[in-house]
Every structure is written in C-alpha cells, then in structure tokens.
C-alpha cells in the first residue's frame, strides 16, 4: 500500500501542475468531497466486537496514515503540513532525499529529462485502476523492467533485457519474491517472457544437478515490456482470467508464513 499511496500522490501532483514544484497535496485523509479514503483500495474490515468498535473506514484511515508516515521516514514526503488548524496529510519531496538528511521539494520532471532518468506511466494506469489491481511487488518489478528497457534500449528491442543478480541486489534492492512477480506480469500481458529452453517458467534450471556437473553457463531470463497499450483497457478481465488459469501454488501462498516462522525461531 505504501507504493500505491506514493504513486497516487505523484499522479495527483502532476495532474494539478504541469511543471515546477506542486507544493502541498490539497486532499485530506478523510472528509470533504474527495479524500484519500476515496482514492485508496485496501483490505480494511470493521471490528465492531472490539472494546472500542472500529469501522472499515477508520481502519482505512489508519492504513493511509501509516503509509504516509513510512514515506515520510524515507524522506519521500513531509506529513502534517500547512496552516495550523488546517493541516493537510502530505507534501512530496524530491526522490534524491532517500537515505539522506537533505530535503528538497519535489520537482515535476520535464519531457527532456529523458527515459534513462524518468520512468513514465500512462494516465490510464491510474484512471483504469491498474494501480489498485497490481500488488506492490508487481508494480516494482514492472517499473524496474521499464527502467532497464530505457537503459538498454537496443538490447530490449532486439532480444529483451535481463537483471543480473548483482544489479538485482545492489542497484534495485530486489528480493527473489519480488523478482518472481514477472510471472504474473507476463500472464497479465504487460511484459513478454523470452523463451529459454534451459529454464522452467518459474526460472528454475532444467536438470540443474546435471547442468552443474557439466559446468555450463546458465543464461538468464530475458523480458520485453509490451508498451502502454494494455493499460488502455480495464484490468479486471485480464487479471481474472490470469488468476483462474494460473492459480497460485500452495508453496507460493504459504512462503510468507514459513519465512515469518523461521525469522521468529532465529530470534
């Protein structure tokens, strides 16, 4: 949800102002004609049996405030800004402040900033609801592949791009679980997975032990970003068909719980 909030904040800023510094986001967390509660899709349930009953809306407000706090901790936004008595939830900061104490206001990129430095998304990514349908892992993986496609444009066109393990860990901070989101992105029609006879679709090497004994070089998966056209349609049909045709495995569904249990046992 943190990434969803951040992308929606960027979208709001760039639709409100064409260039320059957009300033404070005028949308409150709740209340008014339009609020963040109206913009965010999240699994927020009511709990009326609690000592202090909590509605679904109150839970969503708590989730949104928690996401804004996380973004503020990363120096991506300022929170609780504006005039006393009329505080608004956030103001965007420049991305260069991540990991550094220096804070600069967010500056809307210009077209001449170039594809190598700016990752673009079509308006329909937001207006057709893709930002709500894709998970944070799927969005991260998609944006990384778009960045790779811009960095290595000729390779992307000719044979697709790949993410070496070093880049995956050091450049993008990409975990194995997030990397595996390429499987659903391909099923949704957002990317193309270049066929590799030495690997299964999940990336595992065919007859790995025999391949290892022979000392062969294992070529990586290669990907091609389809383009913006899939976002021009509603995601509901595509996502529903993909999930029905390729339901998640038991291993995939229980991996998070196993990792949490392992972490707890290591403490």
Coordinates of C-alpha atoms in Angstrom, one line a residue:
X1 CA 0.0 0.0 0.0
X2 CA 2.9 2.4 0.6
X3 CA 3.8 2.3 -3.1
X4 CA 0.2 2.8 -4.1
X5 CA -0.1 5.9 -2.0
X6 CA 3.2 7.3 -3.3
X7 CA 2.2 6.7 -7.0
X8 CA -1.2 8.3 -6.5
X9 CA 0.5 11.3 -4.8
X10 CA 2.8 11.7 -7.8
X11 CA -0.2 11.4 -10.2
X12 CA -2.1 14.0 -8.2
X13 CA 0.8 16.4 -8.3
X14 CA 1.4 16.0 -12.0
X15 CA -2.2 16.4 -12.9
X16 CA -2.6 19.5 -10.7
X17 CA 0.5 21.2 -12.0
X18 CA 2.3 20.8 -15.4
X19 CA 5.7 21.9 -14.3
X20 CA 7.6 23.2 -11.3
X21 CA 7.1 22.4 -7.6
X22 CA 3.5 21.3 -6.9
X23 CA 3.5 22.2 -3.2
X24 CA 1.1 20.7 -0.6
X25 CA -1.3 18.0 -1.7
X26 CA -4.7 19.5 -1.1
X27 CA -6.5 16.2 -0.5
X28 CA -7.4 15.4 3.1
X29 CA -7.1 11.9 4.5
X30 CA -10.9 11.8 5.1
X31 CA -13.9 14.0 4.9
X32 CA -14.8 16.6 2.2
X33 CA -15.9 15.9 -1.4
X34 CA -12.7 13.9 -2.2
X35 CA -10.3 12.3 0.3
X36 CA -7.5 9.7 0.4
X37 CA -10.1 7.3 1.7
X38 CA -11.9 7.6 -1.6
X39 CA -8.7 7.1 -3.6
X40 CA -7.2 4.1 -1.9
X41 CA -8.3 0.4 -2.3
X42 CA -7.3 -1.7 0.6
X43 CA -8.5 -4.6 2.7
X44 CA -10.0 -2.7 5.6
X45 CA -12.6 -4.5 7.7
X46 CA -14.7 -3.4 10.5
X47 CA -14.4 -4.8 14.0
X48 CA -17.5 -4.0 16.0
X49 CA -16.8 -6.7 18.6
X50 CA -13.6 -4.9 19.9
X51 CA -13.7 -3.0 23.2
X52 CA -13.6 0.2 21.1
X53 CA -15.6 -0.6 17.9
X54 CA -13.7 0.2 14.7
X55 CA -15.3 0.7 11.3
X56 CA -13.8 -0.2 7.9
X57 CA -13.4 3.5 7.1
X58 CA -11.5 4.1 10.4
X59 CA -9.2 1.1 9.6
X60 CA -8.5 2.5 6.1
X61 CA -7.7 5.9 7.6
X62 CA -5.2 4.2 9.9
X63 CA -3.6 2.4 7.0
X64 CA -3.3 5.6 5.0
X65 CA -1.7 7.5 7.8
X66 CA 0.7 4.6 8.4
X67 CA 1.7 4.6 4.7
X68 CA 2.3 8.4 4.8
X69 CA 4.4 8.0 7.9
X70 CA 6.5 5.4 6.2
X71 CA 7.0 7.6 3.2
X72 CA 8.0 10.5 5.5
X73 CA 10.5 8.2 7.2
X74 CA 12.1 7.6 3.8
X75 CA 12.3 11.3 3.1
X76 CA 9.8 11.0 0.2
X77 CA 7.1 13.2 1.7
X78 CA 6.6 15.7 4.5
X79 CA 3.5 15.0 6.6
X80 CA 1.1 17.1 8.5
X81 CA 1.9 20.3 6.5
X82 CA 0.0 23.6 6.1
X83 CA -1.5 26.2 8.3
X84 CA -2.2 25.4 12.0
X85 CA -5.8 24.2 12.2
X86 CA -5.8 23.2 8.6
X87 CA -3.2 20.6 8.3
X88 CA -3.0 18.5 5.2
X89 CA -1.5 15.0 5.1
X90 CA 1.5 15.3 2.8
X91 CA 3.8 17.3 0.5
X92 CA 6.1 15.4 -1.9
X93 CA 9.9 15.7 -1.6
X94 CA 12.5 15.1 -4.2
X95 CA 13.5 11.4 -4.6
X96 CA 17.1 12.3 -4.1
X97 CA 16.4 12.7 -0.4
X98 CA 16.0 9.0 0.2
X99 CA 18.7 7.9 2.6
X100 CA 20.0 11.5 3.1
X101 CA 19.1 14.2 5.6
X102 CA 18.8 16.9 2.9
X103 CA 15.2 17.7 1.9
X104 CA 14.2 19.3 -1.4
X105 CA 10.7 19.9 -2.7
X106 CA 9.5 17.5 -5.4
X107 CA 10.0 18.9 -8.9
X108 CA 7.8 17.7 -11.7
X109 CA 10.1 16.2 -14.4
X110 CA 10.2 17.6 -17.9
X111 CA 10.0 15.6 -21.1
X112 CA 13.6 16.4 -21.9
X113 CA 14.8 14.7 -18.6
X114 CA 15.0 11.5 -20.7
X115 CA 13.8 8.0 -20.4
X116 CA 17.0 6.9 -18.6
X117 CA 16.2 9.2 -15.6
X118 CA 12.4 9.2 -15.7
X119 CA 10.1 6.2 -15.7
X120 CA 6.8 7.1 -17.4
X121 CA 3.4 5.6 -16.9
X122 CA 0.3 6.4 -19.0
X123 CA -2.7 8.2 -17.4
X124 CA -4.8 5.1 -17.9
X125 CA -2.6 3.2 -15.4
X126 CA -4.4 5.3 -12.8
X127 CA -7.8 6.1 -14.4
X128 CA -8.5 2.4 -15.3
X129 CA -7.5 1.1 -11.9
X130 CA -4.3 -0.8 -12.6
X131 CA -2.6 1.0 -9.7
X132 CA -5.2 -0.7 -7.4
X133 CA -5.1 -4.2 -9.0
X134 CA -1.4 -4.8 -9.1
X135 CA 0.4 -5.6 -6.0
X136 CA 3.4 -3.6 -4.7
X137 CA 5.7 -6.4 -5.9
X138 CA 4.2 -6.4 -9.4
X139 CA 4.4 -2.6 -9.7
X140 CA 8.0 -2.6 -8.5
X141 CA 9.1 -5.3 -11.0
X142 CA 7.3 -3.6 -13.8
X143 CA 8.9 -0.2 -13.1
X144 CA 12.3 -1.9 -12.9
X145 CA 11.9 -3.6 -16.3
X146 CA 10.8 -0.2 -17.8
X147 CA 13.9 1.3 -16.4
X148 CA 16.1 -1.5 -17.8
X149 CA 14.4 -1.2 -21.2
X150 CA 15.3 2.5 -21.2
X151 CA 18.8 2.0 -20.1
X152 CA 19.5 -0.8 -22.7
X153 CA 17.1 0.3 -25.5
X154 CA 18.8 -1.6 -28.3
X155 CA 19.0 -4.9 -26.4
X156 CA 15.4 -4.5 -25.3
X157 CA 14.2 -4.2 -28.9
X158 CA 16.5 -7.0 -30.2
X159 CA 16.3 -9.7 -27.6
X160 CA 14.9 -8.3 -24.3
X161 CA 16.6 -7.3 -21.1
X162 CA 17.7 -9.3 -18.1
X163 CA 18.5 -8.4 -14.5
X164 CA 21.8 -9.9 -13.3
X165 CA 22.0 -11.0 -9.7
X166 CA 24.4 -8.1 -8.8
X167 CA 22.0 -5.5 -10.3
X168 CA 19.0 -7.2 -8.7
X169 CA 20.6 -6.9 -5.2
X170 CA 22.8 -3.8 -5.3
X171 CA 21.0 -1.5 -7.8
X172 CA 17.4 -2.3 -7.3
X173 CA 17.3 -4.0 -3.9
X174 CA 15.1 -6.7 -5.4
X175 CA 14.3 -9.8 -3.4
X176 CA 13.7 -13.1 -5.0
X177 CA 9.9 -12.9 -4.2
X178 CA 9.6 -9.5 -5.9
X179 CA 11.6 -10.8 -8.9
X180 CA 9.1 -13.7 -9.3
X181 CA 6.4 -11.1 -10.0
X182 CA 7.5 -11.3 -13.6
X183 CA 5.3 -14.4 -13.9
X184 CA 2.1 -12.6 -13.2
X185 CA 3.1 -9.6 -15.2
X186 CA 3.5 -11.9 -18.2
X187 CA 0.2 -13.5 -17.6
X188 CA -1.5 -10.1 -17.4
X189 CA 0.0 -9.2 -20.8
X190 CA 2.2 -6.4 -19.5
X191 CA 5.6 -8.0 -20.4
X192 CA 6.8 -10.8 -22.6
X193 CA 9.0 -13.5 -21.2
X194 CA 11.6 -14.6 -23.8
X195 CA 11.5 -18.4 -24.0
X196 CA 14.6 -20.1 -22.5
X197 CA 14.8 -23.9 -23.1
X198 CA 17.3 -24.3 -20.2
X199 CA 14.8 -22.9 -17.6
X200 CA 11.3 -23.6 -16.4
X201 CA 8.9 -20.7 -16.5
X202 CA 9.5 -20.1 -12.8
X203 CA 13.2 -19.6 -13.5
X204 CA 14.5 -22.9 -12.2
X205 CA 17.1 -24.6 -14.3
X206 CA 16.1 -27.8 -16.1
X207 CA 18.1 -30.8 -14.7
X208 CA 20.1 -28.4 -12.6
X209 CA 22.4 -31.0 -11.0
X210 CA 23.4 -32.4 -14.3
X211 CA 23.9 -28.9 -15.7
X212 CA 26.1 -28.0 -12.7
X213 CA 28.3 -31.1 -13.1
X214 CA 28.9 -30.2 -16.8
X215 CA 29.9 -26.6 -15.8
X216 CA 27.6 -24.9 -18.3
X217 CA 26.8 -21.2 -18.3
X218 CA 23.1 -20.6 -17.4
X219 CA 21.6 -17.8 -19.5
X220 CA 19.2 -15.5 -17.5
X221 CA 15.6 -14.9 -18.3
X222 CA 15.0 -12.0 -20.7
X223 CA 12.0 -9.7 -20.7
X224 CA 10.3 -7.3 -23.1
X225 CA 7.9 -4.6 -21.9
X226 CA 4.9 -4.7 -24.1
X227 CA 4.2 -0.9 -24.0
X228 CA 1.4 1.2 -22.7
X229 CA -1.5 -0.3 -24.7
X230 CA -2.5 -2.9 -22.1
X231 CA -3.3 -0.1 -19.7
X232 CA -5.8 1.4 -22.1
X233 CA -8.3 -1.3 -21.0
X234 CA -9.8 -2.3 -17.7
X235 CA -7.6 -4.8 -15.8
X236 CA -10.5 -6.8 -14.4
X237 CA -11.0 -9.3 -17.2
X238 CA -7.2 -9.9 -17.8
X239 CA -6.4 -10.3 -14.2
X240 CA -9.4 -12.6 -13.5
X241 CA -8.6 -14.9 -16.5
X242 CA -4.9 -15.0 -15.4
X243 CA -5.7 -15.9 -11.8
X244 CA -8.2 -18.6 -12.9
X245 CA -5.8 -20.1 -15.4
X246 CA -2.7 -19.9 -13.2
X247 CA -3.8 -20.1 -9.6
X248 CA -1.0 -19.5 -7.0
X249 CA 0.7 -22.7 -5.8
X250 CA 0.5 -23.8 -2.2
X251 CA 4.2 -23.1 -1.8
X252 CA 3.7 -19.5 -3.0
X253 CA 0.8 -18.9 -0.7
X254 CA 2.5 -20.3 2.4
X255 CA 6.0 -19.0 1.8
X256 CA 5.5 -15.7 3.7
X257 CA 4.2 -17.6 6.7
X258 CA 7.1 -20.0 6.7
X259 CA 9.6 -17.2 6.4
X260 CA 8.0 -15.4 9.3
X261 CA 8.1 -18.5 11.4
X262 CA 11.7 -19.1 10.6
X263 CA 12.6 -15.5 11.5
X264 CA 10.8 -15.9 14.8
X265 CA 12.7 -19.1 15.6
X266 CA 16.0 -17.4 14.8
X267 CA 15.4 -14.7 17.4

